[in-house]
Coordinates of C-alpha atoms in Angstrom, one line a residue:
M1 CA 84.2 106.4 116.3
E2 CA 86.6 103.7 117.4
E3 CA 88.3 103.9 113.9
S4 CA 88.0 107.7 113.9
N5 CA 89.7 107.8 117.6
K6 CA 92.5 105.4 117.1
V7 CA 93.4 107.3 113.6
F8 CA 93.8 110.8 115.5
Q9 CA 96.0 108.8 118.3
K10 CA 97.9 107.8 115.3
V11 CA 98.1 111.8 113.7
F12 CA 98.6 113.0 117.4
I13 CA 101.9 110.9 117.8
A14 CA 103.7 111.0 114.5
G15 CA 102.9 115.2 115.7
L16 CA 103.8 115.4 118.4
I17 CA 107.4 113.3 117.4
G18 CA 107.9 115.8 114.8
A19 CA 107.8 118.7 117.3
I20 CA 110.0 116.8 119.6
V21 CA 112.3 116.3 116.5
Y22 CA 111.6 120.0 115.8
F23 CA 113.0 121.2 119.1
F24 CA 116.0 119.0 119.3
G25 CA 117.2 120.2 115.9
T26 CA 117.6 123.2 117.1
Q27 CA 120.2 122.9 119.5
F28 CA 122.1 122.2 116.3
F29 CA 120.7 123.7 113.0
T30 CA 118.7 126.8 111.7
L31 CA 115.1 127.7 112.9
Q32 CA 114.5 127.2 108.6
Q33 CA 116.6 123.4 108.7
S34 CA 114.7 122.4 112.3
F35 CA 111.3 123.0 111.0
L36 CA 112.1 120.5 107.9
I37 CA 113.6 117.4 109.9
G38 CA 110.3 118.0 112.1
I39 CA 108.2 117.6 109.2
V40 CA 110.1 114.4 108.3
A41 CA 109.7 112.9 111.2
F42 CA 106.0 113.5 111.4
L43 CA 105.6 111.9 107.2
V44 CA 108.0 109.1 108.4
T45 CA 106.1 108.4 111.3
L46 CA 102.8 108.9 109.4
W47 CA 104.2 106.9 106.5
T48 CA 104.6 104.1 109.8
N49 CA 101.8 104.1 111.6
E50 CA 99.5 104.2 108.4
A51 CA 97.3 106.1 110.3
L52 CA 96.2 108.0 106.3
P53 CA 96.6 106.4 103.7
L54 CA 99.8 106.2 101.6
G55 CA 98.7 108.7 98.9
V56 CA 97.8 111.0 100.9
V57 CA 101.0 111.6 103.6
S58 CA 102.7 111.3 100.2
L59 CA 100.9 115.5 99.2
M60 CA 101.2 116.6 102.0
P61 CA 104.9 118.5 101.6
I62 CA 103.2 121.2 98.6
I63 CA 101.2 121.5 101.7
L64 CA 103.5 122.0 104.9
F65 CA 107.0 122.9 103.0
P66 CA 105.5 126.4 101.9
A67 CA 103.3 127.2 105.0
F68 CA 106.6 126.4 106.8
G69 CA 109.0 129.0 105.0
I70 CA 110.9 125.8 103.3
I71 CA 110.5 125.6 100.3
S72 CA 108.0 126.9 97.8
T73 CA 104.6 125.7 95.9
K74 CA 105.9 125.7 93.4
E75 CA 109.9 123.8 93.9
T76 CA 107.9 121.4 95.6
T77 CA 105.4 120.2 93.2
I78 CA 107.7 120.6 89.9
N79 CA 109.4 117.3 92.5
Y80 CA 105.7 115.3 91.8
A81 CA 106.9 115.7 87.5
H82 CA 110.1 114.1 88.4
P83 CA 112.1 112.9 85.2
I84 CA 112.2 109.4 86.9
I85 CA 108.5 109.6 87.5
Y86 CA 107.8 108.7 84.3
L87 CA 109.9 106.0 84.3
F88 CA 108.0 103.8 86.7
L89 CA 105.1 104.6 85.3
G90 CA 106.8 103.3 81.9
G91 CA 108.0 100.8 84.0
F92 CA 104.4 99.8 85.6
L93 CA 102.4 100.3 82.2
L94 CA 104.8 97.2 81.2
A95 CA 104.1 95.2 84.8
I96 CA 100.5 95.4 84.0
A97 CA 100.5 94.2 80.6
V98 CA 103.1 91.1 81.5
E99 CA 99.9 90.2 84.5
K100 CA 97.2 91.1 82.1
T101 CA 98.1 88.8 79.6
K102 CA 99.7 86.0 82.2
L103 CA 103.3 86.1 80.8
H104 CA 104.5 86.1 84.5
I105 CA 103.2 82.5 84.9
R106 CA 105.2 80.8 82.2
I107 CA 108.5 82.8 83.6
T108 CA 107.9 81.4 87.6
D109 CA 107.1 77.8 85.2
K110 CA 110.4 78.0 84.1
I111 CA 111.9 79.8 88.0
L112 CA 110.6 76.4 89.5
N113 CA 111.8 74.4 86.6
I114 CA 115.3 75.7 87.7
F115 CA 115.4 76.5 91.5
P116 CA 113.6 73.7 94.3
A117 CA 109.7 74.6 95.0
T118 CA 110.1 75.6 98.4
P119 CA 110.6 79.3 100.0
R120 CA 114.0 80.2 100.9
A121 CA 114.3 78.5 98.0
M122 CA 112.9 81.0 96.2
I123 CA 113.9 83.9 98.0
L124 CA 117.5 83.2 97.3
S125 CA 116.8 82.7 93.6
L126 CA 114.8 85.6 92.7
A127 CA 117.3 87.9 95.1
L128 CA 120.6 86.5 92.4
T129 CA 118.2 87.1 89.7
S130 CA 117.7 90.4 90.7
G131 CA 120.7 91.5 91.9
L132 CA 122.5 90.4 88.6
L133 CA 119.9 92.0 86.2
S134 CA 120.9 95.1 88.2
S135 CA 124.1 95.4 87.7
I136 CA 123.5 95.8 83.5
L137 CA 120.1 97.5 84.0
S138 CA 118.9 99.9 86.8
N139 CA 118.0 98.5 89.6
T140 CA 114.5 100.2 89.7
T141 CA 113.8 98.3 85.2
T142 CA 114.9 95.7 87.3
T143 CA 112.5 95.6 90.0
L144 CA 109.2 96.1 87.6
L145 CA 110.1 93.7 85.4
L146 CA 110.5 91.4 88.6
I147 CA 108.3 92.3 90.6
T148 CA 104.5 90.9 89.2
I149 CA 106.5 87.7 89.3
A150 CA 107.3 87.0 92.6
L151 CA 103.8 87.5 93.5
F152 CA 102.2 85.1 91.5
I153 CA 104.2 82.6 92.7
T154 CA 101.6 81.9 96.0
D155 CA 99.0 83.3 97.2
N156 CA 100.4 83.6 101.1
T157 CA 100.6 86.9 101.9
Q158 CA 103.7 86.4 103.9
L159 CA 105.8 84.4 101.8
K160 CA 104.3 87.3 99.2
L161 CA 106.3 89.8 101.4
R162 CA 109.4 87.9 101.3
F163 CA 109.1 87.3 97.9
A164 CA 108.8 90.9 96.6
L165 CA 111.1 92.1 99.5
A166 CA 114.2 89.7 98.0
I167 CA 113.5 91.4 94.9
A168 CA 113.9 95.0 96.1
Y169 CA 116.8 93.9 98.4
G170 CA 118.6 91.9 96.2
A171 CA 118.2 95.0 93.3
N172 CA 119.7 97.3 95.7
I173 CA 122.2 94.8 96.0
G174 CA 122.8 94.0 92.9
G175 CA 123.0 97.3 91.5
I176 CA 126.8 98.3 92.7
L177 CA 128.4 95.3 91.4
T178 CA 129.1 97.2 88.2
P179 CA 130.3 101.0 88.1
I180 CA 126.8 101.4 85.6
G181 CA 124.0 99.8 87.7
T182 CA 123.5 102.6 89.8
P183 CA 123.3 106.7 89.6
P184 CA 125.6 107.1 93.0
N185 CA 128.2 105.3 90.6
L186 CA 128.4 107.1 88.1
I187 CA 128.8 110.2 90.1
L188 CA 131.8 109.1 92.3
L189 CA 133.9 107.9 89.0
G190 CA 132.5 111.5 87.3
I191 CA 133.7 113.7 90.5
M192 CA 137.0 111.3 90.4
E193 CA 138.0 112.5 86.9
S194 CA 137.0 116.0 87.8
H195 CA 139.4 115.9 91.0
K196 CA 141.9 114.6 88.5
M197 CA 142.4 110.6 90.8
E198 CA 143.0 107.8 89.3
A199 CA 140.0 105.7 88.0
I200 CA 138.9 102.3 88.7
P201 CA 139.0 100.3 86.2
F202 CA 135.1 98.4 85.4
F203 CA 136.9 94.7 85.8
Q204 CA 138.6 95.9 89.5
W205 CA 135.0 97.5 90.2
M206 CA 133.5 94.3 89.6
V207 CA 136.2 92.5 91.6
M208 CA 136.0 94.9 94.8
V209 CA 132.7 95.0 95.2
A210 CA 131.8 91.2 94.0
P211 CA 132.3 89.7 97.8
L212 CA 130.2 92.2 99.2
C213 CA 127.2 91.5 96.3
L214 CA 127.5 87.7 97.4
V215 CA 128.3 88.7 101.4
M216 CA 125.0 90.6 101.6
I217 CA 122.8 88.3 98.8
V218 CA 123.2 85.4 101.2
A219 CA 122.9 87.4 104.5
M220 CA 119.7 89.2 103.3
S221 CA 118.4 85.6 101.9
W222 CA 118.9 84.3 105.2
L223 CA 117.3 86.5 107.4
L224 CA 114.1 86.6 105.0
G225 CA 114.3 82.7 105.4
L226 CA 113.9 83.1 109.2
G227 CA 110.8 81.5 110.4
L228 CA 109.2 79.8 106.8
K229 CA 109.0 76.0 106.6
D230 CA 110.3 74.3 103.6
V231 CA 106.7 74.1 102.3
E232 CA 106.1 72.6 98.9
I233 CA 104.9 76.2 96.4
S234 CA 101.4 75.0 94.8
R235 CA 102.3 75.1 90.8
E236 CA 99.7 76.2 87.8
A237 CA 99.6 74.1 85.4
V238 CA 100.6 75.8 81.8
V239 CA 99.6 75.7 77.9
D240 CA 102.9 74.1 76.1
K241 CA 102.6 76.8 74.0
L242 CA 103.2 81.7 74.4
T243 CA 99.2 82.9 73.5
V244 CA 99.7 86.1 70.9
D245 CA 99.3 88.5 73.3
Q246 CA 102.5 86.6 75.5
K247 CA 104.1 86.6 72.5
K248 CA 103.9 90.4 72.1
V249 CA 104.3 91.1 75.2
T250 CA 107.5 89.5 75.3
Y251 CA 109.3 90.9 72.4
V252 CA 108.6 94.6 73.6
L253 CA 110.5 93.2 76.6
L254 CA 113.3 91.6 75.1
A255 CA 113.6 94.4 72.8
L256 CA 113.5 96.8 76.1
I257 CA 116.5 95.2 77.9
T258 CA 118.6 95.0 74.5
L259 CA 117.8 98.5 73.9
L260 CA 118.9 99.7 77.5
I261 CA 122.3 97.6 77.4
F262 CA 123.3 99.7 74.2
N263 CA 122.2 102.3 76.1
A264 CA 124.4 102.0 79.2
P265 CA 127.7 103.8 78.6
I266 CA 130.5 101.6 79.7
K267 CA 133.6 104.0 80.0
P268 CA 135.9 104.4 79.0
Y269 CA 134.8 102.0 76.3
W270 CA 131.2 102.9 75.2
D271 CA 129.5 105.6 75.5
G272 CA 126.2 104.3 75.5
L273 CA 123.4 105.5 73.5
G274 CA 122.7 108.8 74.7
L275 CA 118.6 108.3 75.3
S276 CA 117.1 109.2 78.2
E277 CA 116.1 105.9 79.8
S278 CA 113.2 107.2 81.3
G279 CA 111.7 108.4 77.8
I280 CA 112.9 104.9 76.4
L281 CA 110.3 103.0 80.1
L282 CA 107.6 104.6 79.1
G283 CA 107.7 105.1 75.1
F284 CA 107.7 100.9 74.9
G285 CA 104.7 101.1 77.9
L286 CA 103.1 103.1 75.8
L287 CA 103.2 100.7 73.6
M288 CA 101.2 97.9 74.7
F289 CA 98.1 100.4 74.3
L290 CA 99.1 101.1 70.6
P291 CA 98.7 98.5 67.6
P292 CA 99.5 95.8 66.6
F293 CA 99.9 95.2 70.6
N294 CA 96.7 96.2 71.7
I295 CA 97.0 94.6 75.3
L296 CA 96.1 97.5 77.3
E297 CA 92.8 99.6 77.2
W298 CA 93.2 102.6 79.6
L299 CA 89.3 102.9 80.8
E300 CA 89.7 99.1 81.7
D301 CA 93.4 98.8 83.3
H302 CA 94.7 102.5 84.5
N303 CA 93.3 101.8 87.7
K304 CA 96.0 99.1 87.6
I305 CA 98.8 101.7 88.1
P306 CA 99.8 102.8 91.6
Y307 CA 98.9 105.9 91.9
A308 CA 100.1 106.2 95.6
I309 CA 103.4 105.3 94.8
I310 CA 103.7 108.0 92.1
M311 CA 103.2 110.5 94.5
L312 CA 105.4 109.0 97.3
F313 CA 108.6 109.4 95.0
G314 CA 107.5 112.5 94.5
A315 CA 107.3 113.3 98.2
G316 CA 110.7 112.0 98.0
F317 CA 111.8 113.8 95.6
S318 CA 110.7 117.0 97.3
I319 CA 112.6 116.4 100.8
A320 CA 115.6 116.1 98.3
K321 CA 115.4 119.3 97.5
A322 CA 114.1 120.8 100.7
F323 CA 118.1 119.9 102.4
V324 CA 120.0 120.8 99.7
E325 CA 117.7 124.5 99.4
T326 CA 116.9 125.3 103.4
G327 CA 121.8 124.3 103.7
L328 CA 120.9 121.1 105.8
A329 CA 123.0 118.9 103.3
D330 CA 125.6 120.7 103.6
E331 CA 125.4 121.7 107.4
I332 CA 125.2 117.7 107.8
A333 CA 128.4 117.1 105.9
T334 CA 130.6 120.1 107.9
Y335 CA 130.3 117.8 111.0
L336 CA 132.5 115.2 109.3
L337 CA 135.2 118.0 108.7
D338 CA 135.5 118.0 113.3
M339 CA 136.2 113.9 113.1
T340 CA 138.7 114.0 110.9
A341 CA 140.9 113.1 114.4
L342 CA 139.1 109.8 115.1
P343 CA 141.3 106.7 114.3
P344 CA 140.2 106.2 110.4
L345 CA 138.1 102.6 110.8
I346 CA 136.4 104.5 113.1
L347 CA 135.3 107.5 110.9
L348 CA 134.9 104.7 107.8
F349 CA 132.5 103.3 110.3
S350 CA 131.0 106.9 111.0
I351 CA 130.7 107.7 107.4
A352 CA 128.9 104.5 106.0
F353 CA 126.3 104.9 109.5
M354 CA 126.1 108.7 108.3
I355 CA 125.4 107.7 104.4
T356 CA 123.6 105.0 105.1
F357 CA 120.8 106.0 107.6
S358 CA 120.6 110.0 105.6
T359 CA 119.4 108.2 102.1
E360 CA 116.5 106.9 103.8
I361 CA 114.7 110.4 103.2
T362 CA 116.6 111.4 100.7
S363 CA 117.5 110.5 97.0
N364 CA 120.5 108.1 97.2
T365 CA 121.6 110.4 94.0
A366 CA 121.0 113.9 95.6
L367 CA 123.1 112.9 98.9
I368 CA 126.0 111.7 96.9
S369 CA 126.3 114.4 94.6
I370 CA 126.2 115.9 97.4
M371 CA 128.3 114.1 100.2
L372 CA 131.6 113.2 98.2
P373 CA 132.8 116.6 97.5
V374 CA 132.5 116.7 101.3
I375 CA 134.3 113.9 101.6
Y376 CA 136.6 114.1 99.6
S377 CA 137.7 117.5 101.8
V378 CA 137.5 115.3 105.2
S379 CA 140.1 112.4 103.9
E380 CA 142.2 115.0 102.4
Q381 CA 142.5 116.7 105.3
A382 CA 142.7 113.6 107.8
G383 CA 145.9 112.2 104.7
I384 CA 143.9 108.9 104.5
N385 CA 143.3 106.6 101.8
T386 CA 140.6 109.2 99.6
T387 CA 139.2 106.6 96.7
L388 CA 138.6 104.2 100.0
F389 CA 136.3 106.8 101.4
M390 CA 134.5 107.9 99.0
M391 CA 133.7 104.5 97.6
V392 CA 132.6 103.5 100.7
A393 CA 129.8 106.5 100.8
T394 CA 128.9 105.8 97.7
L395 CA 127.9 102.1 98.2
C396 CA 126.2 103.0 101.7
A397 CA 124.3 105.1 99.5
S398 CA 122.5 102.6 97.6
Y399 CA 122.2 99.7 100.9
A400 CA 119.4 101.3 102.4
F401 CA 117.0 99.1 103.5
M402 CA 114.3 100.8 106.1
L403 CA 112.2 103.1 104.2
P404 CA 110.2 102.9 100.7
I405 CA 111.3 106.9 99.7
A406 CA 115.0 105.5 100.6
T407 CA 116.0 103.9 96.7
P408 CA 113.1 103.4 93.8
P409 CA 113.2 99.1 94.1
N410 CA 111.7 100.1 97.9
A411 CA 109.2 101.9 96.1
I412 CA 108.0 99.0 94.3
A413 CA 108.1 96.9 96.1
M414 CA 105.5 98.5 98.5
S415 CA 103.2 99.4 95.7
S416 CA 102.7 95.6 95.3
G417 CA 100.9 96.1 98.1
A418 CA 102.4 92.3 99.4
V419 CA 104.5 95.3 101.8
R420 CA 104.3 97.3 105.1
V421 CA 106.4 100.4 105.9
K422 CA 106.7 98.3 109.3
D423 CA 108.0 94.8 107.3
M424 CA 110.6 97.2 105.6
I425 CA 111.9 98.5 108.6
R426 CA 111.8 95.4 110.8
Y427 CA 113.8 93.8 108.1
G428 CA 115.5 96.8 106.3
I429 CA 117.0 98.3 109.7
V430 CA 119.1 94.5 110.2
L431 CA 120.3 94.8 106.8
N432 CA 121.2 98.4 107.3
L433 CA 123.4 97.7 109.8
L434 CA 125.1 94.2 108.5
G435 CA 125.8 96.4 105.5
I436 CA 127.4 98.9 106.8
F437 CA 129.3 95.6 108.8
F438 CA 130.0 94.2 105.9
I439 CA 131.2 97.8 103.6
V440 CA 133.8 99.1 106.2
M441 CA 135.3 95.3 106.7
I442 CA 135.8 94.6 103.1
A443 CA 137.5 98.4 102.6
E444 CA 139.4 97.5 105.5
Y445 CA 140.6 94.2 105.1
F446 CA 140.7 93.7 101.3
W447 CA 140.3 96.8 99.7
K448 CA 143.3 98.7 101.4
G449 CA 145.5 95.6 101.4
V450 CA 144.7 94.8 97.2
F451 CA 143.9 97.8 96.1
F452 CA 144.8 100.5 97.8
N453 CA 147.7 100.0 99.9

């Protein structure tokens, strides 16, 4: 009975917060848009206070959005079958195969041979590995491949939490290192091309962004390492040779990484193979059930798939769809037009802050698709460097660390079971603010003087 009362209290608090946000929103937005931001506040509060299971809260948009006239049931539910969800499903199947064959033990052993077996060293090594891989593979794929390894290194729940976040945050940070690392980067280049702006060459992009990635990796590793003692991490003895099943999974992973690298476009030198990344990941995941691999069995292994996280992705995509359909995204964007009288540095900070925290509750791909044309118009009217402002907005769209719906790596970290929403918010809000500060400072005092003078 006491537990039931606690759940009721938490749900009531979430409803109260949603109602307050709704009434506050009516001062600035339409009734429909105000309902949307109230519902989003309600959902975010439930995700945070964990009053109800993650999957239950993630299915609520299917009920609430049509009930409040935001978008229809069909428009909502179609987002729970978004193509990227099948990319995650394939990645989860591969991660289950890695864990089942204990291949992650062998990979962990190799990592511990290179880096000191201390918590701080592991956080830095996992963050660096994740960041570098996500610069050439998608940050989603990188996180899926590494998360199982992070969870095996230790049985300590606090260390598991920080190792999982190191991989997720490292993937977010490293995804901006190259133009192909994350979808918002490619959207920026496409919009620049459509406006006949001078493209940013591949190598120049890396030179511009590398200092930002480095300082964020170091800052993030330091933050996650706070309060940890340098205790030795125990190591499990491993046999000298890979088992037959471990070899099978290793070959599949190597083939997957090779195919993903060749599939990635490097403009203007290589258009890529043009294959669907979702199809590639799902196909390789399904191979684990088929001969000659025969690693997974559906009846035995399907319950290891984190279905609640798949529902969470659907909720995130539904929110993004609702932002577009109700015009709320455009309405928020128009407020930028009133800010052009601000000094350029303050305007830069304002855009960075707005994009970073807006990305927490909607798809960064959808958000940046809407915002970049507006920022182009704002910067043109203000007579300031358009490329600089669009670049800042694009990078901020990937630097959202607070909520699991903000970026795919964040959600995958949640799926591990080692991370709670409270933990992600606690570390994420600090990294959000650090990201805003470092992006704006590097843009103002490095990019502007060297590349955009």
